[in-house]
Coordinates of C-alpha atoms (C1' of nucleotides) in Angstrom, one line a residue:
Chain A
M1 CA -29.1 -13.3 -80.3
S2 CA -28.8 -15.8 -77.6
L3 CA -30.8 -16.4 -74.4
R4 CA -30.4 -14.1 -71.5
V5 CA -31.9 -14.8 -68.1
Y6 CA -32.5 -12.5 -65.2
N7 CA -30.9 -13.8 -62.1
T8 CA -32.2 -12.7 -58.7
L9 CA -28.9 -13.4 -57.1
T10 CA -27.0 -10.8 -59.3
R11 CA -30.1 -8.6 -60.1
E12 CA -29.0 -8.7 -63.7
K13 CA -29.8 -10.4 -67.0
E14 CA -27.0 -12.9 -67.7
P15 CA -26.1 -15.0 -70.7
F16 CA -27.6 -18.4 -70.2
K17 CA -24.9 -21.0 -69.7
T18 CA -25.8 -24.4 -68.3
I19 CA -23.7 -26.5 -65.9
E20 CA -23.6 -29.3 -68.4
P21 CA -23.7 -28.4 -72.1
G22 CA -27.1 -29.1 -73.7
K23 CA -28.7 -30.0 -70.4
V24 CA -30.9 -28.0 -68.0
T25 CA -32.0 -28.9 -64.5
M26 CA -34.9 -26.9 -63.2
Y27 CA -36.7 -26.9 -59.8
L28 CA -39.8 -25.1 -58.9
C29 CA -41.2 -24.8 -55.4
G30 CA -44.6 -26.4 -55.5
P31 CA -47.6 -26.0 -53.2
T32 CA -48.4 -27.1 -49.7
V33 CA -51.4 -29.3 -50.5
Y34 CA -53.9 -28.3 -47.8
K35 CA -56.6 -26.5 -49.8
P36 CA -57.8 -26.4 -53.3
A37 CA -55.5 -24.6 -55.8
H38 CA -56.2 -20.9 -56.4
I39 CA -55.3 -19.0 -59.4
G40 CA -52.1 -17.7 -57.9
H41 CA -50.8 -21.3 -57.6
M42 CA -51.0 -21.5 -61.4
V43 CA -48.7 -18.6 -62.1
G44 CA -45.4 -20.4 -61.4
P45 CA -46.2 -23.6 -63.1
V46 CA -47.5 -21.9 -66.2
I47 CA -44.4 -19.7 -66.4
F48 CA -41.9 -22.4 -65.8
D49 CA -43.7 -24.8 -68.1
T50 CA -43.2 -22.1 -70.8
V51 CA -39.6 -21.8 -69.8
K52 CA -39.1 -25.5 -70.3
R53 CA -41.0 -25.4 -73.6
Y54 CA -38.8 -22.7 -74.9
L55 CA -35.5 -24.3 -73.7
T56 CA -36.5 -27.6 -75.2
Y57 CA -37.4 -26.0 -78.5
S58 CA -33.9 -24.3 -78.3
G59 CA -32.3 -27.7 -78.1
Y60 CA -31.8 -28.3 -74.4
D61 CA -32.6 -31.5 -72.7
V62 CA -34.5 -30.2 -69.7
T63 CA -35.4 -32.0 -66.5
F64 CA -38.1 -30.2 -64.5
V65 CA -39.2 -30.9 -61.0
I66 CA -42.0 -29.5 -58.9
N67 CA -42.3 -30.7 -55.3
I68 CA -45.4 -31.4 -53.4
T69 CA -45.3 -30.4 -49.7
D70 CA -47.4 -33.0 -47.9
V71 CA -46.2 -32.3 -44.4
D72 CA -46.6 -28.9 -42.9
D73 CA -48.2 -27.0 -40.0
K74 CA -51.0 -25.6 -42.2
L75 CA -51.8 -29.1 -43.5
I76 CA -51.8 -30.5 -40.1
N77 CA -54.1 -27.8 -38.8
K78 CA -56.5 -28.0 -41.7
A79 CA -56.8 -31.8 -41.4
K80 CA -57.5 -31.4 -37.7
E81 CA -60.1 -28.7 -38.5
L82 CA -61.8 -31.0 -41.0
G83 CA -61.4 -34.1 -38.9
V84 CA -59.6 -36.0 -41.6
E85 CA -56.3 -37.8 -41.9
V86 CA -53.4 -35.6 -43.0
K87 CA -52.5 -38.0 -45.7
A88 CA -56.0 -38.2 -47.1
L89 CA -56.3 -34.4 -47.2
A90 CA -53.0 -34.1 -48.9
E91 CA -53.9 -36.7 -51.5
Q92 CA -57.1 -35.0 -52.3
M93 CA -55.6 -31.6 -52.6
T94 CA -52.7 -32.9 -54.7
E95 CA -55.3 -34.4 -57.1
D96 CA -57.0 -31.0 -57.3
Y97 CA -53.6 -29.4 -58.1
F98 CA -52.8 -31.8 -60.8
D99 CA -56.3 -31.4 -62.3
N100 CA -55.7 -27.7 -62.5
L101 CA -52.3 -28.0 -64.0
N102 CA -53.7 -30.3 -66.7
L103 CA -56.4 -27.8 -67.5
M104 CA -53.9 -25.1 -67.8
G105 CA -51.9 -27.1 -70.3
V106 CA -49.0 -27.6 -67.9
N107 CA -47.6 -30.9 -69.0
T108 CA -43.8 -30.7 -69.1
I109 CA -43.1 -31.6 -65.5
D110 CA -40.8 -34.7 -65.1
H111 CA -41.0 -35.3 -61.4
F112 CA -43.4 -34.4 -58.6
P113 CA -41.6 -35.6 -55.5
Y114 CA -43.5 -35.8 -52.2
A115 CA -41.7 -34.4 -49.2
T116 CA -42.8 -37.4 -47.1
D117 CA -40.9 -39.8 -49.4
Y118 CA -37.6 -38.1 -48.6
I119 CA -37.6 -38.0 -44.8
N120 CA -34.5 -40.2 -44.5
D121 CA -32.6 -38.1 -47.0
M122 CA -33.6 -35.0 -45.1
Q123 CA -32.2 -36.5 -41.9
E124 CA -29.0 -37.3 -43.6
M125 CA -28.6 -33.7 -44.8
I126 CA -29.4 -32.4 -41.3
Q127 CA -26.9 -34.7 -39.8
K128 CA -24.3 -33.5 -42.3
L129 CA -25.1 -29.9 -41.4
I130 CA -24.6 -30.7 -37.7
D131 CA -21.3 -32.5 -38.5
R132 CA -20.1 -29.5 -40.4
G133 CA -20.9 -27.1 -37.7
H134 CA -23.8 -25.4 -39.5
A135 CA -26.6 -26.7 -37.3
Y136 CA -27.3 -27.6 -33.7
P137 CA -29.9 -29.7 -32.0
L138 CA -32.0 -28.2 -29.3
N139 CA -34.7 -29.8 -27.2
G140 CA -35.8 -32.2 -30.0
D141 CA -35.5 -29.5 -32.7
V142 CA -32.6 -28.9 -34.9
Y143 CA -31.7 -25.3 -36.0
F144 CA -29.6 -23.9 -38.8
D145 CA -27.0 -21.5 -37.4
V146 CA -27.1 -18.5 -39.7
T147 CA -23.9 -17.0 -38.1
A148 CA -22.0 -20.0 -39.3
D149 CA -22.8 -19.1 -42.9
A150 CA -20.7 -16.2 -44.0
D151 CA -22.8 -15.2 -46.9
Y152 CA -26.2 -15.8 -45.4
G153 CA -28.6 -13.3 -46.9
K154 CA -27.0 -12.9 -50.3
L155 CA -30.1 -13.8 -52.2
S156 CA -32.5 -11.5 -50.7
G157 CA -30.0 -8.8 -49.8
R158 CA -30.5 -9.0 -46.1
S159 CA -27.9 -9.1 -43.4
V160 CA -28.2 -11.0 -40.2
D161 CA -27.8 -7.8 -38.3
A162 CA -30.6 -6.1 -40.2
M163 CA -32.9 -9.0 -39.4
M164 CA -31.9 -8.8 -35.7
A165 CA -33.0 -5.2 -35.9
G166 CA -36.4 -6.2 -37.3
T167 CA -38.8 -6.4 -34.4
R168 CA -40.9 -9.2 -35.8
V169 CA -38.5 -12.1 -35.6
E170 CA -40.1 -14.0 -32.8
A171 CA -37.7 -14.5 -30.0
N172 CA -37.0 -18.1 -29.0
D173 CA -34.6 -17.5 -26.2
A174 CA -33.0 -20.9 -26.6
K175 CA -31.9 -20.3 -30.2
K176 CA -28.4 -19.0 -30.7
N177 CA -29.8 -16.4 -33.0
P178 CA -33.4 -15.3 -33.5
A179 CA -32.8 -15.7 -37.3
D180 CA -31.9 -19.4 -36.9
F181 CA -34.5 -21.5 -38.5
A182 CA -35.7 -25.0 -37.9
L183 CA -34.4 -28.0 -39.9
W184 CA -36.2 -30.5 -37.8
K185 CA -39.1 -29.9 -35.5
G186 CA -39.9 -32.1 -32.6
S187 CA -43.5 -33.2 -32.8
K188 CA -46.3 -32.8 -30.3
E189 CA -48.9 -35.4 -29.4
G190 CA -51.1 -36.3 -32.3
E191 CA -49.0 -34.8 -35.0
P192 CA -47.4 -36.8 -37.8
A193 CA -43.9 -37.8 -36.7
W194 CA -40.9 -39.7 -37.9
D195 CA -38.2 -41.2 -35.7
S196 CA -34.9 -39.4 -35.8
P197 CA -31.6 -39.1 -34.0
W198 CA -33.1 -36.0 -32.3
G199 CA -36.4 -37.6 -31.3
P200 CA -39.7 -38.0 -33.1
G201 CA -40.5 -35.0 -35.3
R202 CA -41.0 -33.7 -38.8
P203 CA -38.8 -31.7 -41.2
G204 CA -38.7 -27.9 -41.3
W205 CA -40.1 -26.2 -44.3
H206 CA -37.0 -25.5 -46.2
I207 CA -35.1 -28.7 -46.0
E208 CA -37.3 -30.7 -48.3
C209 CA -36.5 -28.5 -51.3
S210 CA -32.8 -28.7 -50.7
V211 CA -33.0 -32.4 -50.4
M212 CA -35.3 -33.3 -53.2
S213 CA -33.6 -30.9 -55.6
C214 CA -30.2 -32.5 -54.7
K215 CA -31.5 -36.1 -55.0
L216 CA -33.3 -35.6 -58.3
L217 CA -31.1 -33.0 -60.0
G218 CA -27.8 -33.0 -58.2
P219 CA -26.1 -30.6 -55.7
S220 CA -25.9 -27.9 -58.4
I221 CA -28.8 -27.0 -60.6
D222 CA -29.3 -24.6 -63.4
I223 CA -32.6 -22.9 -62.6
H224 CA -34.6 -22.6 -59.4
G225 CA -37.9 -20.9 -59.6
G226 CA -40.7 -19.7 -57.4
G227 CA -42.8 -16.8 -56.5
L228 CA -41.2 -13.5 -55.3
D229 CA -42.7 -14.1 -51.9
L230 CA -40.6 -17.2 -51.5
M231 CA -37.3 -15.4 -52.0
F232 CA -37.1 -14.8 -48.3
P233 CA -37.0 -16.7 -46.1
H234 CA -37.6 -19.9 -48.0
H235 CA -35.1 -19.6 -50.9
E236 CA -32.6 -17.9 -48.7
N237 CA -32.7 -20.7 -46.3
E238 CA -32.7 -23.4 -48.9
L239 CA -29.6 -21.8 -50.4
A240 CA -27.9 -21.6 -47.1
Q241 CA -28.6 -25.2 -46.2
S242 CA -27.7 -26.6 -49.6
E243 CA -24.4 -24.8 -50.0
S244 CA -23.4 -25.4 -46.4
A245 CA -24.0 -29.1 -46.8
S246 CA -22.5 -29.6 -50.2
G247 CA -19.9 -26.8 -50.4
E248 CA -21.0 -26.3 -54.0
T249 CA -23.0 -23.5 -55.7
F250 CA -26.6 -24.6 -55.3
V251 CA -28.3 -22.7 -58.1
R252 CA -27.0 -21.0 -61.2
Y253 CA -30.1 -18.9 -62.0
W254 CA -32.6 -17.9 -59.4
M255 CA -35.8 -16.9 -61.2
H256 CA -38.7 -15.3 -59.3
N257 CA -42.1 -14.6 -60.8
G258 CA -44.2 -11.7 -59.8
L259 CA -47.3 -12.3 -57.7
M260 CA -50.8 -12.2 -58.8
Q261 CA -52.9 -9.4 -57.4
S262 CA -56.6 -8.8 -57.5
G263 CA -58.2 -5.5 -57.9
K264 CA -56.5 -2.3 -57.1
N265 CA -56.0 -2.4 -53.3
T266 CA -56.7 -5.9 -52.4
G267 CA -53.2 -7.2 -52.3
K268 CA -52.0 -10.5 -53.7
V269 CA -54.3 -13.3 -54.3
G270 CA -54.0 -15.9 -51.7
G271 CA -52.5 -13.7 -49.0
G272 CA -54.7 -15.0 -46.3
H273 CA -53.6 -13.2 -43.2
D274 CA -54.6 -9.9 -41.9
R275 CA -51.9 -7.4 -41.6
H276 CA -51.0 -7.0 -38.0
G277 CA -52.7 -3.8 -37.2
D278 CA -50.2 -1.2 -38.3
S279 CA -52.2 -0.6 -41.5
P280 CA -55.9 0.4 -41.4
A281 CA -58.3 -2.4 -41.8
P282 CA -59.7 -2.7 -45.3
D283 CA -62.6 -0.4 -45.8
S284 CA -65.5 -2.6 -45.5
T285 CA -67.8 0.0 -47.0
A286 CA -65.7 0.0 -50.2
P287 CA -67.7 -1.4 -53.1
D288 CA -67.0 -5.1 -53.3
S289 CA -66.0 -5.9 -56.8
T290 CA -66.8 -9.3 -58.1
D291 CA -63.1 -9.8 -58.7
A292 CA -62.3 -9.2 -55.1
Q293 CA -65.0 -11.6 -54.1
I294 CA -63.6 -14.2 -56.3
A295 CA -60.1 -13.5 -55.1
N296 CA -61.2 -13.9 -51.6
K297 CA -62.9 -17.1 -52.4
L298 CA -59.7 -18.3 -54.1
A299 CA -57.6 -17.2 -51.2
G300 CA -60.1 -19.4 -49.4
S301 CA -59.6 -19.2 -45.7
A302 CA -63.3 -19.5 -45.4
G303 CA -64.6 -21.0 -48.6
A304 CA -62.4 -23.5 -50.3
E305 CA -63.3 -22.8 -53.8
S306 CA -60.9 -24.1 -56.4
V307 CA -59.7 -22.5 -59.6
K308 CA -61.9 -25.0 -61.4
T309 CA -65.2 -24.0 -59.9
A310 CA -64.4 -20.3 -59.6
V311 CA -62.8 -19.4 -62.9
F312 CA -62.8 -22.3 -65.3
A313 CA -66.5 -22.7 -65.1
H314 CA -66.8 -19.5 -67.0
H315 CA -63.6 -19.2 -69.0
H316 CA -61.6 -21.8 -70.9
P317 CA -58.4 -22.4 -69.1
E318 CA -56.4 -21.4 -72.2
V319 CA -57.7 -17.9 -71.7
V320 CA -56.2 -17.8 -68.2
R321 CA -52.9 -19.2 -69.5
F322 CA -52.8 -16.7 -72.2
F323 CA -53.6 -13.9 -69.8
L324 CA -50.8 -15.0 -67.4
L325 CA -48.3 -15.0 -70.3
S326 CA -49.3 -11.7 -71.8
T327 CA -47.4 -9.8 -69.2
H328 CA -43.8 -10.3 -68.1
Y329 CA -43.2 -13.0 -65.6
R330 CA -41.4 -10.8 -63.2
S331 CA -44.2 -8.2 -63.0
P332 CA -47.1 -8.5 -60.7
I333 CA -50.2 -9.4 -62.6
D334 CA -53.7 -8.0 -61.9
F335 CA -56.3 -10.7 -61.9
S336 CA -59.7 -9.4 -62.7
L337 CA -62.7 -10.7 -64.5
E338 CA -62.5 -7.7 -66.8
N339 CA -59.0 -8.5 -67.8
I340 CA -59.9 -12.2 -68.3
A341 CA -62.8 -11.1 -70.5
K342 CA -60.6 -8.9 -72.6
T343 CA -58.2 -11.7 -73.1
E344 CA -61.0 -14.1 -74.1
K345 CA -62.1 -11.6 -76.6
S346 CA -58.6 -11.3 -78.1
L347 CA -58.3 -15.0 -78.4
D348 CA -61.6 -15.4 -80.3
G349 CA -59.9 -14.1 -83.4
F350 CA -57.5 -17.0 -83.3
Y351 CA -60.2 -19.6 -83.0
R352 CA -62.1 -18.0 -85.8
L353 CA -58.9 -18.1 -87.9
F354 CA -58.6 -21.8 -87.1
D355 CA -62.2 -22.4 -88.1
S356 CA -61.7 -20.5 -91.3
F357 CA -58.6 -22.6 -92.0
E358 CA -60.5 -25.8 -91.6
R359 CA -63.3 -24.6 -93.9
I360 CA -60.8 -23.6 -96.6
T361 CA -58.4 -26.6 -96.4
G362 CA -60.6 -29.2 -95.0
V363 CA -57.8 -29.9 -92.5
D364 CA -58.2 -29.6 -88.7
P365 CA -55.5 -27.2 -87.7
Y366 CA -54.9 -29.1 -84.5
T367 CA -53.8 -32.1 -86.4
L368 CA -51.1 -30.3 -88.3
N369 CA -47.6 -31.6 -87.8
I370 CA -45.9 -28.9 -85.8
P371 CA -42.1 -28.7 -85.7
N372 CA -40.8 -28.5 -82.2
V373 CA -37.1 -27.9 -82.7
R374 CA -35.8 -24.4 -83.5
E375 CA -33.6 -25.5 -86.4
E376 CA -36.4 -27.6 -88.0
T377 CA -38.9 -24.8 -88.4
V378 CA -41.6 -25.1 -90.9
S379 CA -40.6 -24.3 -94.5
L380 CA -41.8 -21.1 -96.0
S381 CA -40.6 -21.9 -99.5
S382 CA -44.1 -22.1 -100.9
L383 CA -44.7 -18.5 -100.1
D384 CA -43.7 -15.7 -102.4
D385 CA -40.6 -13.8 -101.4
E386 CA -42.3 -10.9 -99.7
L387 CA -44.6 -13.0 -97.6
A388 CA -41.8 -15.4 -96.7
A389 CA -39.6 -12.6 -95.6
N390 CA -42.5 -11.1 -93.6
F391 CA -43.2 -14.4 -91.8
A392 CA -39.5 -15.1 -91.2
D393 CA -39.2 -11.7 -89.7
L394 CA -42.2 -12.2 -87.4
R395 CA -40.7 -15.5 -86.3
N396 CA -37.3 -13.9 -85.5
R397 CA -39.0 -11.2 -83.5
F398 CA -40.9 -13.7 -81.5
L399 CA -37.7 -15.7 -80.8
E400 CA -35.8 -12.5 -79.9
S401 CA -38.5 -11.6 -77.3
M402 CA -38.3 -15.1 -75.8
D403 CA -34.5 -14.9 -75.8
D404 CA -34.7 -11.8 -73.8
D405 CA -35.5 -13.3 -70.4
F406 CA -38.6 -15.1 -71.7
N407 CA -40.4 -12.0 -72.6
T408 CA -43.7 -13.7 -73.3
G409 CA -45.6 -10.4 -73.4
G410 CA -43.6 -9.2 -76.4
A411 CA -43.8 -12.6 -78.0
V412 CA -47.5 -12.9 -77.7
G413 CA -47.8 -9.6 -79.5
I414 CA -46.1 -11.1 -82.5
L415 CA -48.8 -13.8 -82.5
F416 CA -51.4 -11.2 -83.2
D417 CA -49.3 -9.7 -86.0
M418 CA -49.1 -13.1 -87.5
R419 CA -52.8 -13.6 -87.2
R420 CA -53.5 -10.4 -89.0
A421 CA -51.0 -11.3 -91.8
I422 CA -52.7 -14.6 -92.3
N423 CA -56.2 -13.1 -92.3
G424 CA -55.0 -10.6 -94.8
F425 CA -53.7 -13.4 -97.1
I426 CA -57.1 -15.2 -96.8
Q427 CA -58.9 -12.0 -97.7
Q428 CA -56.7 -10.9 -100.5
Q429 CA -56.7 -14.3 -102.2
K430 CA -60.4 -14.7 -101.5
L431 CA -59.7 -18.2 -100.2
E432 CA -63.1 -18.5 -98.6
E433 CA -64.5 -18.7 -102.1
S434 CA -62.0 -20.9 -103.7
C435 CA -58.6 -22.3 -102.9
S436 CA -56.0 -24.0 -105.1
P437 CA -53.7 -26.7 -103.9
E438 CA -50.9 -24.2 -104.0
Q439 CA -52.8 -21.6 -102.0
S440 CA -53.7 -24.3 -99.5
E441 CA -50.1 -25.3 -99.1
Q442 CA -49.2 -21.6 -98.5
L443 CA -51.9 -21.1 -96.0
T444 CA -51.0 -24.3 -94.2
A445 CA -47.4 -23.2 -93.9
M446 CA -48.5 -19.9 -92.3
V447 CA -50.8 -21.6 -89.8
T448 CA -48.2 -24.2 -89.0
L449 CA -45.7 -21.5 -88.2
L450 CA -48.3 -19.7 -86.0
R451 CA -48.9 -23.0 -84.1
E452 CA -45.2 -23.7 -84.0
L453 CA -44.6 -20.5 -82.1
A454 CA -47.8 -20.7 -80.1
Q455 CA -46.8 -24.1 -78.7
L456 CA -43.8 -22.4 -77.0
V457 CA -46.2 -20.5 -74.8
G458 CA -48.4 -23.5 -74.6
V459 CA -51.5 -22.3 -76.3
F460 CA -53.6 -23.7 -79.2
Q461 CA -52.4 -27.1 -78.2
R462 CA -55.8 -28.7 -78.3
P463 CA -59.2 -27.6 -79.6
V464 CA -61.4 -25.5 -77.3
E465 CA -65.1 -26.2 -77.5
K466 CA -66.2 -26.0 -81.1
S467 CA -66.9 -22.4 -81.8
S468 CA -69.3 -23.2 -84.6
G469 CA -71.9 -25.8 -85.1
A470 CA -73.1 -28.3 -82.5
D471 CA -72.9 -32.0 -82.1
D472 CA -76.5 -32.4 -81.1
E473 CA -78.3 -33.9 -84.1
F474 CA -81.6 -32.5 -83.0
V475 CA -80.2 -29.0 -82.6
N476 CA -78.4 -29.2 -85.9
G477 CA -81.6 -30.3 -87.7
L478 CA -83.6 -27.5 -86.2
M479 CA -80.9 -24.9 -87.0
D480 CA -80.7 -26.2 -90.6
L481 CA -84.5 -25.7 -90.9
V482 CA -84.5 -22.2 -89.4
L483 CA -81.6 -21.0 -91.4
D484 CA -83.1 -22.5 -94.5
I485 CA -86.2 -20.5 -94.0
R486 CA -84.2 -17.4 -93.3
Q487 CA -82.2 -18.0 -96.5
Q488 CA -85.4 -18.2 -98.4
A489 CA -86.5 -14.9 -96.9
R490 CA -83.1 -13.4 -97.9
T491 CA -83.5 -14.6 -101.5
D492 CA -86.9 -13.0 -101.5
K493 CA -85.3 -9.8 -100.1
N494 CA -87.6 -10.1 -97.2
W495 CA -85.1 -8.4 -94.8
T496 CA -87.7 -8.0 -92.1
V497 CA -88.1 -11.7 -91.6
A498 CA -84.5 -12.5 -92.2
D499 CA -83.3 -10.0 -89.6
K500 CA -86.0 -11.0 -87.2
I501 CA -84.7 -14.6 -87.2
R502 CA -81.2 -13.4 -86.7
D503 CA -82.1 -11.1 -83.9
A504 CA -84.2 -13.7 -82.2
L505 CA -81.4 -16.2 -82.4
K506 CA -79.1 -13.7 -80.9
E507 CA -81.4 -13.4 -78.0
L508 CA -80.9 -17.1 -77.5
N509 CA -77.1 -16.6 -77.7
V510 CA -76.8 -18.0 -81.2
E511 CA -74.7 -15.9 -83.5
V512 CA -75.5 -15.9 -87.2
E513 CA -73.0 -14.7 -89.7
D514 CA -73.6 -14.5 -93.4
G515 CA -70.4 -15.2 -95.3
K516 CA -69.6 -15.4 -99.0
E517 CA -69.6 -19.1 -98.9
G518 CA -72.8 -19.5 -96.9
V519 CA -74.2 -18.9 -93.5
R520 CA -72.5 -19.9 -90.3
W521 CA -73.8 -20.1 -86.7
S522 CA -72.2 -20.5 -83.4
R523 CA -73.3 -20.6 -79.8
G524 CA -72.0 -17.9 -77.5
Chain B
rG1 C1' -38.6 0.7 -38.9
rG2 C1' -35.6 -2.6 -42.5
rC3 C1' -35.3 -4.9 -47.6
rG4 C1' -37.3 -5.1 -52.5
rC5 C1' -40.6 -4.3 -56.9
rA6 C1' -43.6 -1.2 -59.9
rG7 C1' -45.9 3.7 -62.1
rU8 C1' -46.0 3.8 -70.5
rA9 C1' -52.7 6.0 -74.4
rG10 C1' -59.9 5.3 -71.9
rC11 C1' -58.2 0.2 -70.0
rC12 C1' -54.4 -4.1 -70.3
rA13 C1' -49.4 -4.2 -71.9
rA14 C1' -44.1 -4.6 -74.7
rG15 C1' -40.0 -1.6 -75.0
rU16 C1' -34.9 -0.3 -70.0
rG17 C1' -29.2 4.8 -73.5
rG18 C1' -29.7 6.5 -80.4
rC19 C1' -33.7 1.6 -85.3
rC20 C1' -39.0 5.0 -80.0
rU21 C1' -41.8 11.1 -84.3
rA22 C1' -43.1 4.2 -78.2
rA23 C1' -45.1 -3.1 -80.4
rG24 C1' -49.5 -5.7 -79.5
rG25 C1' -54.6 -6.5 -77.4
rC26 C1' -59.4 -4.5 -75.7
rG27 C1' -62.4 -0.2 -76.6
rA28 C1' -63.6 4.1 -79.8
rC29 C1' -63.9 6.5 -84.5
rG30 C1' -63.5 6.6 -90.1
rG31 C1' -63.0 3.6 -94.8
rA32 C1' -63.3 -1.2 -97.8
rU33 C1' -66.7 -5.4 -97.7
rU34 C1' -72.1 -6.5 -96.6
rG35 C1' -79.3 -6.0 -98.4
rC36 C1' -78.2 -4.4 -93.2
rA37 C1' -75.2 -6.8 -89.7
rA38 C1' -71.2 -10.0 -87.9
rA39 C1' -66.4 -11.5 -89.2
rU40 C1' -62.1 -9.8 -91.9
rC41 C1' -58.8 -6.1 -93.9
rC42 C1' -57.0 -0.8 -94.2
rG43 C1' -56.5 3.9 -91.5
rU44 C1' -57.0 7.2 -87.0
rU45 C1' -56.6 7.0 -81.6
rA46 C1' -49.4 8.6 -76.3
rU47 C1' -44.7 14.6 -80.1
rU48 C1' -44.8 11.4 -75.2
rC49 C1' -43.5 7.4 -71.1
rC50 C1' -45.9 9.7 -62.4
rC51 C1' -43.3 14.7 -60.8
rC52 C1' -38.7 17.6 -60.1
rG53 C1' -33.6 18.0 -60.9
rG54 C1' -28.9 15.9 -62.9
rU55 C1' -25.5 12.9 -66.2
rU56 C1' -25.0 12.6 -71.7
rC57 C1' -24.0 14.9 -78.3
rG58 C1' -28.6 12.1 -77.2
rA59 C1' -33.0 9.2 -71.8
rA60 C1' -39.4 6.3 -71.3
rU61 C1' -34.6 3.9 -70.6
rC62 C1' -28.8 5.9 -66.3
rC63 C1' -28.2 8.8 -61.3
rG64 C1' -30.4 11.8 -57.1
rG65 C1' -34.9 13.5 -54.6
rG66 C1' -40.1 13.4 -54.3
rC67 C1' -45.2 11.3 -54.9
rU68 C1' -48.3 6.9 -55.5
rG69 C1' -49.3 1.6 -55.5
rC70 C1' -47.6 -3.3 -54.1
rG71 C1' -44.7 -7.3 -51.9
rC72 C1' -41.4 -9.4 -48.2
rC73 C1' -39.5 -9.1 -43.1
rU74 C1' -45.1 -14.0 -39.9
rC75 C1' -43.7 -22.1 -42.7
rC76 C1' -48.2 -17.5 -48.7
rA77 C1' -46.8 -19.8 -55.3

RNA sequence: GGCGCAGUAGCCAAGUGGCCUAAGGCGACGGAUUGCAAAUCCGUUAUUCCCCGGUUCGAAUCCGGGCUGCGCCUCCA
């Protein structure tokens, strides 16, 4: 089976065919850097990082761009409010964004262009649009003329007429059409401004993506991604501008990810505004869940708490990544601490398996050499036929899921199946007691395959905090002593004392497990 | 008002015309193992996919109509 991708433009899954054979160009709309990143900002990058991983594994040479919007009304207002320079605020928030991406294991992005580095190119494109009769200057602004674009609205399925009928398009009498949008905005006193043929001003929101995508990836690109909320107006306008300027198809596959929501009725995370009065105000007497509180913090109109402090303080980022990918990217995803906790629990079994692997083979599973090309998968020849067939089948099912519009939810399920198969092997062969070189080779092949597939969704890339032992010499010494005493009690069949020690340690969040090969402990 | 998306077990979630008498996870219950636990493995946990009609030899999957939740139409990823 070959890769199929859902295309928002056609509302269908289509066979994946690139513009240039073997190459993929991919652009994702990045954040406006005016406040710390919230969890919702991580969804797109994690998903498209996974898309790139999978495409790369499948043999494509992928170029992936995420833009940084560092000029914008919200940014200007926020800077004013805080009494800092726009540039300084943008730099600080960009850094926060990068930190979070890094924690989430998003590390496949090739370019992070800044809007302010492309002002000249934007002006060129605007001029081109004016020359071609698709835009018109007006009192220091420049507007895109939607009526001059025959297929305007094709992405979001709206017609210009329908939008006219909508009552909420703010009337700007001077514009030819209320749906016309700004390409260039004349600046007011004290705002960042660049000289232009139309007077000092700054670019409109949509033009930067058209320009940067064209400059870095060419006029036609394979994949353009973003949150569902960006489909209109942002992507619709980008599309209109780009195609009107170049005369070429702008994007082959439009991919839109579902938005993160929090709690049952709280709406999407990060949706800061109040509705405008036609829906009842949120019931303030409703029990405030912790999740909603966190979501509100993340949305952060008041508090500006970042993902780092709000979530990663309590959960390893890998948990969040795994959580995001355990559902389909086009579905909305419910963020809640309960869900995160469940995910954390489900991941524990993998970490235990890796610990167990290291005990048995003496090899750190994170140092294994992992194949990263589809055709060069790990060899299963050391396994007996039945096992080899079973693992090959699991791998196929994993890849089939991913081939089906990047169905990470289905694929992740296979990882659990594989975990169970490996644990079963360890148990049947009693590897915790003794392990021959042949068995070690077999086990290594299985775990390598698990990691080969896991890398495609970007998990198990680097060790999380050690789940057993500690690196504090003093603590280790103390634990050795305590456990030695407990072992003595067990040998004497003094279960009262042995259990008392175990229970007391548990109170201190130290988990003691008696295995065949000896006692283990870990801090919760 | 207009345009979209979604509704699968206690919870999360995959499956979108026949391999579905519906993956996987969390939870629960039973068994193996254990001094007892923990971990691990095995088994059980939806005859049914929001409701009502229709198309079809056959539908969770397609169509029509409801109900419910959500998003966009306002420079939110």
